[in-house]
PDB file of C-alpha atoms and ligand atoms in Angstrom:
ATOM      1  CA  MET A   1     -23.425 220.723 153.002  1.00 84.00           C
ATOM      2  CA  ASP A   2     -23.733 220.503 149.225  1.00 91.00           C
ATOM      3  CA  LEU A   3     -22.564 223.894 147.971  1.00 96.00           C
ATOM      4  CA  GLY A   4     -24.135 223.370 144.555  1.00 94.00           C
ATOM      5  CA  ILE A   5     -21.038 224.544 142.709  1.00 96.00           C
ATOM      6  CA  LYS A   6     -20.564 221.458 140.523  1.00 96.00           C
ATOM      7  CA  ASP A   7     -20.024 222.466 136.881  1.00 96.00           C
ATOM      8  CA  ARG A   8     -20.259 226.183 137.654  1.00 98.00           C
ATOM      9  CA  VAL A   9     -17.672 228.114 135.653  1.00 98.00           C
ATOM     10  CA  ALA A  10     -15.303 230.253 137.732  1.00 98.00           C
ATOM     11  CA  VAL A  11     -12.715 232.856 136.775  1.00 98.00           C
ATOM     12  CA  VAL A  12     -10.085 233.346 139.479  1.00 98.00           C
ATOM     13  CA  ALA A  13      -7.667 236.193 138.774  1.00 98.00           C
ATOM     14  CA  ALA A  14      -4.051 236.287 139.944  1.00 98.00           C
ATOM     15  CA  SER A  15      -4.148 232.639 140.926  1.00 98.00           C
ATOM     16  CA  SER A  16      -0.698 231.166 140.285  1.00 97.00           C
ATOM     17  CA  ARG A  17      -0.017 231.260 144.025  1.00 97.00           C
ATOM     18  CA  GLY A  18      -1.285 232.533 147.380  1.00 97.00           C
ATOM     19  CA  LEU A  19      -4.902 233.379 148.103  1.00 98.00           C
ATOM     20  CA  GLY A  20      -5.978 233.196 144.450  1.00 98.00           C
ATOM     21  CA  GLN A  21      -4.571 229.708 144.097  1.00 98.00           C
ATOM     22  CA  ALA A  22      -6.215 228.577 147.356  1.00 98.00           C
ATOM     23  CA  VAL A  23      -9.584 229.891 146.137  1.00 98.00           C
ATOM     24  CA  ALA A  24      -9.129 228.137 142.780  1.00 98.00           C
ATOM     25  CA  ARG A  25      -8.329 224.854 144.521  1.00 98.00           C
ATOM     26  CA  GLY A  26     -11.317 225.246 146.871  1.00 98.00           C
ATOM     27  CA  LEU A  27     -13.706 225.831 143.961  1.00 98.00           C
ATOM     28  CA  ALA A  28     -12.229 222.913 142.018  1.00 98.00           C
ATOM     29  CA  LYS A  29     -12.730 220.592 145.005  1.00 98.00           C
ATOM     30  CA  GLU A  30     -16.425 221.489 144.849  1.00 98.00           C
ATOM     31  CA  GLY A  31     -16.559 220.545 141.169  1.00 97.00           C
ATOM     32  CA  ALA A  32     -16.264 223.953 139.467  1.00 98.00           C
ATOM     33  CA  LYS A  33     -14.614 224.419 136.070  1.00 98.00           C
ATOM     34  CA  LEU A  34     -11.815 226.944 136.296  1.00 98.00           C
ATOM     35  CA  ALA A  35     -10.310 229.728 134.230  1.00 98.00           C
ATOM     36  CA  LEU A  36      -7.140 231.008 135.877  1.00 98.00           C
ATOM     37  CA  CYS A  37      -4.814 233.871 135.016  1.00 98.00           C
ATOM     38  CA  ALA A  38      -1.580 235.406 136.274  1.00 98.00           C
ATOM     39  CA  ARG A  39       1.272 237.329 134.675  1.00 97.00           C
ATOM     40  CA  ALA A  40       3.728 234.511 134.005  1.00 96.00           C
ATOM     41  CA  SER A  41       2.614 231.323 132.268  1.00 96.00           C
ATOM     42  CA  ALA A  42       5.057 228.826 133.861  1.00 97.00           C
ATOM     43  CA  PRO A  43       3.877 229.173 137.504  1.00 96.00           C
ATOM     44  CA  MET A  44       0.288 229.540 136.285  1.00 97.00           C
ATOM     45  CA  ASP A  45       0.435 226.294 134.307  1.00 97.00           C
ATOM     46  CA  ALA A  46       2.164 224.495 137.193  1.00 97.00           C
ATOM     47  CA  ALA A  47      -0.587 225.585 139.601  1.00 97.00           C
ATOM     48  CA  ALA A  48      -3.286 224.536 137.120  1.00 98.00           C
ATOM     49  CA  GLU A  49      -1.680 221.117 136.634  1.00 98.00           C
ATOM     50  CA  GLU A  50      -1.508 220.561 140.395  1.00 98.00           C
ATOM     51  CA  ILE A  51      -5.216 221.428 140.748  1.00 98.00           C
ATOM     52  CA  ARG A  52      -6.166 219.132 137.827  1.00 98.00           C
ATOM     53  CA  ARG A  53      -4.206 216.277 139.359  1.00 98.00           C
ATOM     54  CA  GLU A  54      -5.729 216.795 142.828  1.00 97.00           C
ATOM     55  CA  THR A  55      -9.352 217.375 141.825  1.00 97.00           C
ATOM     56  CA  GLY A  56      -9.818 216.261 138.211  1.00 98.00           C
ATOM     57  CA  ALA A  57     -11.199 219.735 137.433  1.00 98.00           C
ATOM     58  CA  GLU A  58     -11.226 221.196 133.931  1.00 98.00           C
ATOM     59  CA  VAL A  59      -8.862 224.187 134.073  1.00 98.00           C
ATOM     60  CA  MET A  60      -7.995 226.732 131.387  1.00 98.00           C
ATOM     61  CA  THR A  61      -5.195 229.237 131.940  1.00 98.00           C
ATOM     62  CA  ARG A  62      -4.023 232.463 130.391  1.00 98.00           C
ATOM     63  CA  ALA A  63      -0.949 234.588 131.093  1.00 98.00           C
ATOM     64  CA  LEU A  64      -2.068 238.192 131.406  1.00 98.00           C
ATOM     65  CA  ASP A  65      -1.574 241.317 133.447  1.00 98.00           C
ATOM     66  CA  VAL A  66      -4.804 242.287 135.213  1.00 98.00           C
ATOM     67  CA  THR A  67      -3.961 245.972 134.677  1.00 98.00           C
ATOM     68  CA  ASP A  68      -4.397 245.466 130.909  1.00 98.00           C
ATOM     69  CA  TYR A  69      -8.099 245.953 130.099  1.00 98.00           C
ATOM     70  CA  ASP A  70      -7.887 244.490 126.584  1.00 98.00           C
ATOM     71  CA  ALA A  71      -6.243 241.367 127.984  1.00 98.00           C
ATOM     72  CA  VAL A  72      -8.943 240.954 130.666  1.00 98.00           C
ATOM     73  CA  ARG A  73     -11.666 241.519 128.052  1.00 98.00           C
ATOM     74  CA  GLY A  74     -10.148 238.899 125.736  1.00 98.00           C
ATOM     75  CA  PHE A  75      -9.773 236.435 128.611  1.00 98.00           C
ATOM     76  CA  VAL A  76     -13.377 236.702 129.809  1.00 98.00           C
ATOM     77  CA  ALA A  77     -14.611 236.391 126.195  1.00 98.00           C
ATOM     78  CA  ALA A  78     -12.480 233.254 125.746  1.00 98.00           C
ATOM     79  CA  VAL A  79     -13.902 231.752 128.954  1.00 98.00           C
ATOM     80  CA  VAL A  80     -17.486 232.319 127.791  1.00 98.00           C
ATOM     81  CA  GLU A  81     -16.652 230.933 124.354  1.00 98.00           C
ATOM     82  CA  ARG A  82     -15.085 227.790 125.798  1.00 98.00           C
ATOM     83  CA  PHE A  83     -17.550 227.024 128.605  1.00 98.00           C
ATOM     84  CA  GLY A  84     -20.678 228.774 127.320  1.00 98.00           C
ATOM     85  CA  ARG A  85     -21.185 230.683 130.579  1.00 98.00           C
ATOM     86  CA  LEU A  86     -19.495 232.420 133.504  1.00 98.00           C
ATOM     87  CA  ASP A  87     -20.982 231.960 136.968  1.00 98.00           C
ATOM     88  CA  ILE A  88     -18.308 233.045 139.432  1.00 98.00           C
ATOM     89  CA  CYS A  89     -15.651 235.745 139.105  1.00 99.00           C
ATOM     90  CA  VAL A  90     -13.037 236.339 141.780  1.00 99.00           C
ATOM     91  CA  ALA A  91     -11.165 239.616 141.185  1.00 98.00           C
ATOM     92  CA  ASN A  92      -7.686 239.530 142.667  1.00 98.00           C
ATOM     93  CA  ALA A  93      -4.205 240.959 142.032  1.00 98.00           C
ATOM     94  CA  GLY A  94      -0.906 241.429 143.792  1.00 95.00           C
ATOM     95  CA  GLY A  95      -0.583 244.123 146.435  1.00 95.00           C
ATOM     96  CA  PRO A  96       1.065 247.542 146.153  1.00 95.00           C
ATOM     97  CA  PRO A  97       4.467 248.094 147.808  1.00 92.00           C
ATOM     98  CA  ALA A  98       4.818 248.878 151.525  1.00 88.00           C
ATOM     99  CA  LYS A  99       5.611 252.589 151.841  1.00 91.00           C
ATOM    100  CA  SER A 100       4.921 255.562 154.077  1.00 92.00           C
ATOM    101  CA  PHE A 101       3.178 258.542 152.472  1.00 96.00           C
ATOM    102  CA  ALA A 102       6.478 260.462 152.279  1.00 97.00           C
ATOM    103  CA  GLU A 103       8.086 257.620 150.334  1.00 96.00           C
ATOM    104  CA  THR A 104       5.356 257.363 147.690  1.00 98.00           C
ATOM    105  CA  THR A 105       5.604 258.889 144.242  1.00 98.00           C
ATOM    106  CA  MET A 106       2.764 259.876 141.934  1.00 98.00           C
ATOM    107  CA  GLU A 107       3.697 256.883 139.810  1.00 98.00           C
ATOM    108  CA  ASP A 108       3.191 254.613 142.868  1.00 98.00           C
ATOM    109  CA  TRP A 109      -0.320 256.012 143.329  1.00 98.00           C
ATOM    110  CA  ARG A 110      -1.263 255.478 139.686  1.00 98.00           C
ATOM    111  CA  ALA A 111       0.182 251.971 139.712  1.00 98.00           C
ATOM    112  CA  ALA A 112      -1.708 251.052 142.912  1.00 98.00           C
ATOM    113  CA  ALA A 113      -4.984 252.348 141.451  1.00 98.00           C
ATOM    114  CA  ASP A 114      -4.387 250.334 138.267  1.00 98.00           C
ATOM    115  CA  LEU A 115      -3.421 247.175 140.145  1.00 98.00           C
ATOM    116  CA  ASN A 116      -6.170 247.009 142.739  1.00 98.00           C
ATOM    117  CA  LEU A 117      -9.022 249.328 141.698  1.00 98.00           C
ATOM    118  CA  MET A 118      -8.998 249.334 137.902  1.00 98.00           C
ATOM    119  CA  SER A 119      -8.335 245.597 137.599  1.00 98.00           C
ATOM    120  CA  THR A 120     -11.505 244.974 139.643  1.00 99.00           C
ATOM    121  CA  VAL A 121     -13.394 247.404 137.402  1.00 99.00           C
ATOM    122  CA  TYR A 122     -12.140 245.496 134.314  1.00 99.00           C
ATOM    123  CA  PHE A 123     -13.320 242.112 135.574  1.00 99.00           C
ATOM    124  CA  ALA A 124     -16.647 243.580 136.721  1.00 99.00           C
ATOM    125  CA  LYS A 125     -17.186 245.309 133.367  1.00 98.00           C
ATOM    126  CA  GLU A 126     -16.741 242.036 131.469  1.00 98.00           C
ATOM    127  CA  ALA A 127     -18.189 239.462 133.877  1.00 98.00           C
ATOM    128  CA  LEU A 128     -21.318 241.216 135.205  1.00 98.00           C
ATOM    129  CA  PRO A 129     -23.168 241.545 131.859  1.00 98.00           C
ATOM    130  CA  VAL A 130     -22.715 237.793 131.298  1.00 98.00           C
ATOM    131  CA  MET A 131     -24.051 237.051 134.800  1.00 98.00           C
ATOM    132  CA  GLN A 132     -26.920 239.489 134.243  1.00 98.00           C
ATOM    133  CA  ARG A 133     -27.942 237.604 131.075  1.00 98.00           C
ATOM    134  CA  GLN A 134     -27.809 234.312 132.985  1.00 98.00           C
ATOM    135  CA  GLN A 135     -29.761 235.839 135.901  1.00 98.00           C
ATOM    136  CA  TRP A 136     -27.232 234.176 138.218  1.00 98.00           C
ATOM    137  CA  GLY A 137     -23.747 235.150 139.269  1.00 98.00           C
ATOM    138  CA  ARG A 138     -21.289 235.652 142.068  1.00 98.00           C
ATOM    139  CA  PHE A 139     -18.691 238.433 141.846  1.00 99.00           C
ATOM    140  CA  ILE A 140     -16.178 238.518 144.690  1.00 99.00           C
ATOM    141  CA  ALA A 141     -13.294 240.939 145.194  1.00 98.00           C
ATOM    142  CA  ILE A 142     -10.286 240.070 147.306  1.00 98.00           C
ATOM    143  CA  THR A 143      -9.128 243.207 149.105  1.00 98.00           C
ATOM    144  CA  SER A 144      -7.699 243.483 152.637  1.00 98.00           C
ATOM    145  CA  VAL A 145      -8.604 244.200 156.262  1.00 98.00           C
ATOM    146  CA  ALA A 146      -7.168 247.596 155.356  1.00 97.00           C
ATOM    147  CA  VAL A 147     -10.714 248.549 154.283  1.00 97.00           C
ATOM    148  CA  LYS A 148     -11.785 248.199 157.914  1.00 97.00           C
ATOM    149  CA  GLN A 149      -8.621 249.199 159.751  1.00 97.00           C
ATOM    150  CA  PRO A 150      -5.660 250.778 157.935  1.00 96.00           C
ATOM    151  CA  VAL A 151      -2.475 248.697 158.097  1.00 92.00           C
ATOM    152  CA  GLU A 152       0.656 250.522 159.240  1.00 87.00           C
ATOM    153  CA  GLY A 153       3.130 251.189 156.418  1.00 87.00           C
ATOM    154  CA  LEU A 154       0.692 250.236 153.638  1.00 92.00           C
ATOM    155  CA  ILE A 155      -0.801 253.601 152.710  1.00 97.00           C
ATOM    156  CA  LEU A 156      -1.218 252.694 149.029  1.00 98.00           C
ATOM    157  CA  SER A 157      -3.220 249.584 149.891  1.00 97.00           C
ATOM    158  CA  ASN A 158      -5.197 251.352 152.641  1.00 98.00           C
ATOM    159  CA  ALA A 159      -6.341 254.090 150.276  1.00 98.00           C
ATOM    160  CA  VAL A 160      -6.965 252.209 147.043  1.00 98.00           C
ATOM    161  CA  ARG A 161      -8.754 249.193 148.507  1.00 98.00           C
ATOM    162  CA  SER A 162     -11.334 251.388 150.193  1.00 97.00           C
ATOM    163  CA  ALA A 163     -12.288 252.544 146.714  1.00 98.00           C
ATOM    164  CA  VAL A 164     -12.843 248.892 145.802  1.00 98.00           C
ATOM    165  CA  SER A 165     -15.208 248.557 148.792  1.00 98.00           C
ATOM    166  CA  GLY A 166     -17.258 251.480 147.474  1.00 98.00           C
ATOM    167  CA  LEU A 167     -17.293 249.917 144.015  1.00 98.00           C
ATOM    168  CA  ILE A 168     -18.428 246.524 145.337  1.00 98.00           C
ATOM    169  CA  LYS A 169     -21.201 247.963 147.494  1.00 98.00           C
ATOM    170  CA  THR A 170     -22.566 249.960 144.553  1.00 98.00           C
ATOM    171  CA  LEU A 171     -22.358 247.012 142.145  1.00 98.00           C
ATOM    172  CA  ALA A 172     -24.278 244.889 144.666  1.00 98.00           C
ATOM    173  CA  ASN A 173     -27.100 247.441 144.543  1.00 98.00           C
ATOM    174  CA  GLU A 174     -27.092 247.639 140.743  1.00 98.00           C
ATOM    175  CA  TYR A 175     -26.970 243.886 140.026  1.00 98.00           C
ATOM    176  CA  GLY A 176     -28.970 242.362 142.903  1.00 98.00           C
ATOM    177  CA  ARG A 177     -32.193 242.424 140.859  1.00 98.00           C
ATOM    178  CA  TYR A 178     -30.533 240.137 138.285  1.00 98.00           C
ATOM    179  CA  GLY A 179     -29.633 237.427 140.787  1.00 98.00           C
ATOM    180  CA  VAL A 180     -26.003 238.534 140.884  1.00 98.00           C
ATOM    181  CA  LEU A 181     -24.414 238.769 144.344  1.00 98.00           C
ATOM    182  CA  VAL A 182     -21.374 240.996 144.788  1.00 98.00           C
ATOM    183  CA  ASN A 183     -19.132 240.815 147.846  1.00 98.00           C
ATOM    184  CA  ASN A 184     -15.772 241.834 149.178  1.00 98.00           C
ATOM    185  CA  VAL A 185     -13.600 239.436 151.198  1.00 98.00           C
ATOM    186  CA  CYS A 186     -10.884 241.039 153.286  1.00 98.00           C
ATOM    187  CA  PRO A 187      -7.889 238.939 154.313  1.00 98.00           C
ATOM    188  CA  GLY A 188      -5.932 239.647 157.446  1.00 97.00           C
ATOM    189  CA  TYR A 189      -2.385 238.321 157.833  1.00 97.00           C
ATOM    190  CA  THR A 190      -2.398 235.069 155.860  1.00 98.00           C
ATOM    191  CA  ALA A 191       0.638 232.870 155.265  1.00 96.00           C
ATOM    192  CA  THR A 192       1.389 233.373 151.557  1.00 96.00           C
ATOM    193  CA  ALA A 193       4.540 234.305 149.649  1.00 93.00           C
ATOM    194  CA  ARG A 194       3.452 237.956 149.764  1.00 88.00           C
ATOM    195  CA  LEU A 195       3.340 237.898 153.555  1.00 91.00           C
ATOM    196  CA  VAL A 196       6.815 236.372 153.739  1.00 92.00           C
ATOM    197  CA  GLU A 197       8.156 239.046 151.366  1.00 89.00           C
ATOM    198  CA  LEU A 198       6.484 241.772 153.421  1.00 85.00           C
ATOM    199  CA  SER A 199       7.942 240.441 156.687  1.00 91.00           C
ATOM    200  CA  HIS A 200      11.446 240.421 155.194  1.00 91.00           C
ATOM    201  CA  ARG A 201      11.102 243.946 153.843  1.00 86.00           C
ATOM    202  CA  LEU A 202       9.857 245.308 157.196  1.00 86.00           C
ATOM    203  CA  ALA A 203      12.508 243.316 159.099  1.00 92.00           C
ATOM    204  CA  GLU A 204      15.245 244.841 156.958  1.00 92.00           C
ATOM    205  CA  LYS A 205      13.848 248.317 157.496  1.00 87.00           C
ATOM    206  CA  GLU A 206      13.647 247.878 161.279  1.00 91.00           C
ATOM    207  CA  GLY A 207      16.846 245.850 161.666  1.00 94.00           C
ATOM    208  CA  VAL A 208      15.037 242.897 163.296  1.00 95.00           C
ATOM    209  CA  ASP A 209      14.335 239.268 162.369  1.00 95.00           C
ATOM    210  CA  ALA A 210      11.485 238.429 159.953  1.00 93.00           C
ATOM    211  CA  ALA A 211      10.249 235.965 162.607  1.00 93.00           C
ATOM    212  CA  GLU A 212       9.877 238.893 165.017  1.00 95.00           C
ATOM    213  CA  ILE A 213       7.669 240.727 162.506  1.00 94.00           C
ATOM    214  CA  GLU A 214       5.514 237.622 161.982  1.00 94.00           C
ATOM    215  CA  ALA A 215       5.170 237.089 165.756  1.00 96.00           C
ATOM    216  CA  ARG A 216       4.082 240.727 166.097  1.00 95.00           C
ATOM    217  CA  TRP A 217       1.368 240.200 163.477  1.00 95.00           C
ATOM    218  CA  ALA A 218       0.181 237.042 165.229  1.00 97.00           C
ATOM    219  CA  ARG A 219      -0.059 238.872 168.567  1.00 97.00           C
ATOM    220  CA  GLN A 220      -2.390 241.458 167.004  1.00 96.00           C
ATOM    221  CA  THR A 221      -5.047 238.806 166.324  1.00 98.00           C
ATOM    222  CA  ALA A 222      -7.568 237.319 168.759  1.00 98.00           C
ATOM    223  CA  LEU A 223      -6.452 233.823 167.735  1.00 98.00           C
ATOM    224  CA  GLY A 224      -2.731 234.537 168.226  1.00 98.00           C
ATOM    225  CA  ARG A 225      -1.644 233.292 164.798  1.00 97.00           C
ATOM    226  CA  VAL A 226      -1.628 234.226 161.127  1.00 97.00           C
ATOM    227  CA  GLY A 227      -4.178 232.524 158.882  1.00 98.00           C
ATOM    228  CA  ARG A 228      -3.834 229.768 156.319  1.00 98.00           C
ATOM    229  CA  PRO A 229      -4.821 230.439 152.688  1.00 98.00           C
ATOM    230  CA  GLU A 230      -7.428 227.603 152.827  1.00 98.00           C
ATOM    231  CA  GLU A 231      -9.152 229.316 155.758  1.00 98.00           C
ATOM    232  CA  PHE A 232      -9.575 232.394 153.599  1.00 98.00           C
ATOM    233  CA  ALA A 233     -10.614 230.372 150.547  1.00 98.00           C
ATOM    234  CA  ASP A 234     -13.386 228.556 152.442  1.00 98.00           C
ATOM    235  CA  LEU A 235     -15.359 231.797 152.834  1.00 98.00           C
ATOM    236  CA  VAL A 236     -14.887 232.783 149.196  1.00 98.00           C
ATOM    237  CA  VAL A 237     -16.077 229.331 148.073  1.00 98.00           C
ATOM    238  CA  PHE A 238     -19.160 229.621 150.291  1.00 98.00           C
ATOM    239  CA  LEU A 239     -19.992 233.097 148.929  1.00 98.00           C
ATOM    240  CA  ALA A 240     -19.578 231.720 145.404  1.00 98.00           C
ATOM    241  CA  SER A 241     -22.039 228.926 146.084  1.00 98.00           C
ATOM    242  CA  GLU A 242     -25.763 228.143 145.845  1.00 97.00           C
ATOM    243  CA  ARG A 243     -25.877 228.206 149.647  1.00 97.00           C
ATOM    244  CA  ALA A 244     -25.039 231.928 149.840  1.00 98.00           C
ATOM    245  CA  THR A 245     -28.262 233.479 148.570  1.00 97.00           C
ATOM    246  CA  TYR A 246     -28.881 236.425 150.885  1.00 98.00           C
ATOM    247  CA  ILE A 247     -25.435 237.963 151.359  1.00 98.00           C
ATOM    248  CA  THR A 248     -24.541 240.802 149.013  1.00 98.00           C
ATOM    249  CA  GLY A 249     -22.736 244.127 149.283  1.00 98.00           C
ATOM    250  CA  ALA A 250     -20.833 242.813 152.302  1.00 98.00           C
ATOM    251  CA  SER A 251     -17.186 243.327 153.218  1.00 98.00           C
ATOM    252  CA  ILE A 252     -16.259 240.344 155.346  1.00 98.00           C
ATOM    253  CA  ALA A 253     -12.911 240.009 157.114  1.00 98.00           C
ATOM    254  CA  VAL A 254     -11.144 236.664 157.467  1.00 98.00           C
ATOM    255  CA  ASP A 255      -8.568 237.928 159.933  1.00 98.00           C
ATOM    256  CA  GLY A 256      -8.509 235.829 163.112  1.00 98.00           C
ATOM    257  CA  GLY A 257      -9.901 238.801 165.030  1.00 98.00           C
ATOM    258  CA  LEU A 258      -7.307 241.349 163.896  1.00 98.00           C
ATOM    259  CA  VAL A 259      -9.762 244.219 163.330  1.00 97.00           C
ATOM    260  CA  LYS A 260     -10.601 245.792 166.669  1.00 96.00           C
ATOM    261  CA  GLY A 261     -13.728 247.729 165.634  1.00 93.00           C
ATOM    262  CA  LEU A 262     -17.260 246.383 166.051  1.00 90.00           C
ATOM    263  CA  TYR A 263     -18.028 246.028 162.313  1.00 84.00           C
TER     264      TYR A 263
HETATM  265  P1  NAD H 301       0.801 236.707 146.431  1.00 88.04           P
HETATM  266  O1  NAD H 301       1.815 237.736 146.110  1.00 88.04           O
HETATM  267  O2  NAD H 301       1.209 235.490 147.171  1.00 88.04           O
HETATM  268  O3  NAD H 301       0.060 236.250 145.089  1.00 88.04           O
HETATM  269  C1  NAD H 301      -0.384 237.206 144.176  1.00 88.04           C
HETATM  270  C2  NAD H 301      -0.787 236.559 142.877  1.00 88.04           C
HETATM  271  O4  NAD H 301      -1.141 237.623 141.993  1.00 88.04           O
HETATM  272  C3  NAD H 301       0.302 235.776 142.170  1.00 88.04           C
HETATM  273  O5  NAD H 301      -0.290 234.678 141.528  1.00 88.04           O
HETATM  274  C4  NAD H 301       0.826 236.773 141.115  1.00 88.04           C
HETATM  275  O6  NAD H 301       1.376 236.136 139.992  1.00 88.04           O
HETATM  276  C5  NAD H 301      -0.456 237.477 140.754  1.00 88.04           C
HETATM  277  N1  NAD H 301      -0.301 238.834 140.237  1.00 88.04           N
HETATM  278  C6  NAD H 301       0.310 239.872 140.847  1.00 88.04           C
HETATM  279  N2  NAD H 301       0.207 240.976 140.086  1.00 88.04           N
HETATM  280  C7  NAD H 301      -0.494 240.613 138.969  1.00 88.04           C
HETATM  281  C8  NAD H 301      -0.893 241.303 137.803  1.00 88.04           C
HETATM  282  N3  NAD H 301      -0.606 242.597 137.627  1.00 88.04           N
HETATM  283  N4  NAD H 301      -1.584 240.624 136.865  1.00 88.04           N
HETATM  284  C9  NAD H 301      -1.872 239.314 137.031  1.00 88.04           C
HETATM  285  N5  NAD H 301      -1.506 238.612 138.100  1.00 88.04           N
HETATM  286  C10 NAD H 301      -0.824 239.262 139.064  1.00 88.04           C
HETATM  287  O7  NAD H 301      -0.341 237.519 147.222  1.00 88.04           O
HETATM  288  P2  NAD H 301      -1.468 236.969 148.221  1.00 88.04           P
HETATM  289  O8  NAD H 301      -0.932 236.925 149.586  1.00 88.04           O
HETATM  290  O9  NAD H 301      -2.092 235.771 147.622  1.00 88.04           O
HETATM  291  O10 NAD H 301      -2.488 238.200 148.200  1.00 88.04           O
HETATM  292  C11 NAD H 301      -3.514 238.356 147.244  1.00 88.04           C
HETATM  293  C12 NAD H 301      -4.104 239.741 147.455  1.00 88.04           C
HETATM  294  O11 NAD H 301      -4.585 239.862 148.811  1.00 88.04           O
HETATM  295  C13 NAD H 301      -3.070 240.846 147.263  1.00 88.04           C
HETATM  296  O12 NAD H 301      -3.694 241.968 146.693  1.00 88.04           O
HETATM  297  C14 NAD H 301      -2.642 241.136 148.679  1.00 88.04           C
HETATM  298  O13 NAD H 301      -2.103 242.424 148.829  1.00 88.04           O
HETATM  299  C15 NAD H 301      -3.949 240.955 149.422  1.00 88.04           C
HETATM  300  N6  NAD H 301      -3.753 240.723 150.847  1.00 88.04           N
HETATM  301  C16 NAD H 301      -3.001 239.678 151.263  1.00 88.04           C
HETATM  302  C17 NAD H 301      -2.809 239.482 152.631  1.00 88.04           C
HETATM  303  C18 NAD H 301      -1.971 238.343 153.153  1.00 88.04           C
HETATM  304  O14 NAD H 301      -1.678 238.324 154.339  1.00 88.04           O
HETATM  305  N7  NAD H 301      -1.576 237.395 152.327  1.00 88.04           N
HETATM  306  C19 NAD H 301      -3.391 240.371 153.546  1.00 88.04           C
HETATM  307  C20 NAD H 301      -4.162 241.422 153.094  1.00 88.04           C
HETATM  308  C21 NAD H 301      -4.328 241.591 151.729  1.00 88.04           C
END
């Protein structure tokens, strides 16, 4: 299937590793031009170089914190200046810390809202008007299965990401008439550095092995295993493509059957 992504210009946020990097690589393999960002420039540049070498894609990078609106605004403006357009924007960030409600502070709540909700607002605020002018665009947020089924011990993520779902659904309604499709992709347990960190933190807390935590996660899925970042990226790449023309306002899980509800 030709996805029709060749020469489309894609911003992928928080893409020096993990799901963001897998999405960037997937888009590059389909011929997209990339603009990547993450907090630290060294891992960002290393990831960009690897993608260039593998795919020959044109890749620009910028070190920025997605919680800094001025930085996001400057980045999106630089992308449009360099490439003359912006077709695809994947909003992504790190995840908030694993805590119970009793352990959280007010500062934790504000930080989680900045990291996962406001960063998505910043990218939407800058990218959607460009897509509206072009009468074509794909805006995709990376959230979590937490928006469908809260994850134990991750109250900050469970609460804040549901706000992102509401944002995405509303943006889909506002921008559909301009040919801009807005969706939410919700990873389940996927083998990235974040998942490894999370398994070690929980293992320490419970006094068990990290492998035991990972096996527990795998058992919760219908497929009996955690996912690979490329399996997640494949859906994002499809939603970003010319082939996905009638899917908008959706929250789609890529979770190996982790969520037990019907929808
Ligand atoms: P990761 O920690 O492996 O990678 C996160 C990336 O975000 C890195 O490139 C990091 O540099 C960048 N980043 C973090 N904070 C940033 C900031 N403030 N500004 C700019 N860049 C920043 O995480 P991941 O596993 O790839 O997960 C991506 C998102 O998906 C996270 O929000 C995570 O919570 C969520 N998620 C992941 C899983 C999973 O199993 N991996 C499951 C559900 C949800």
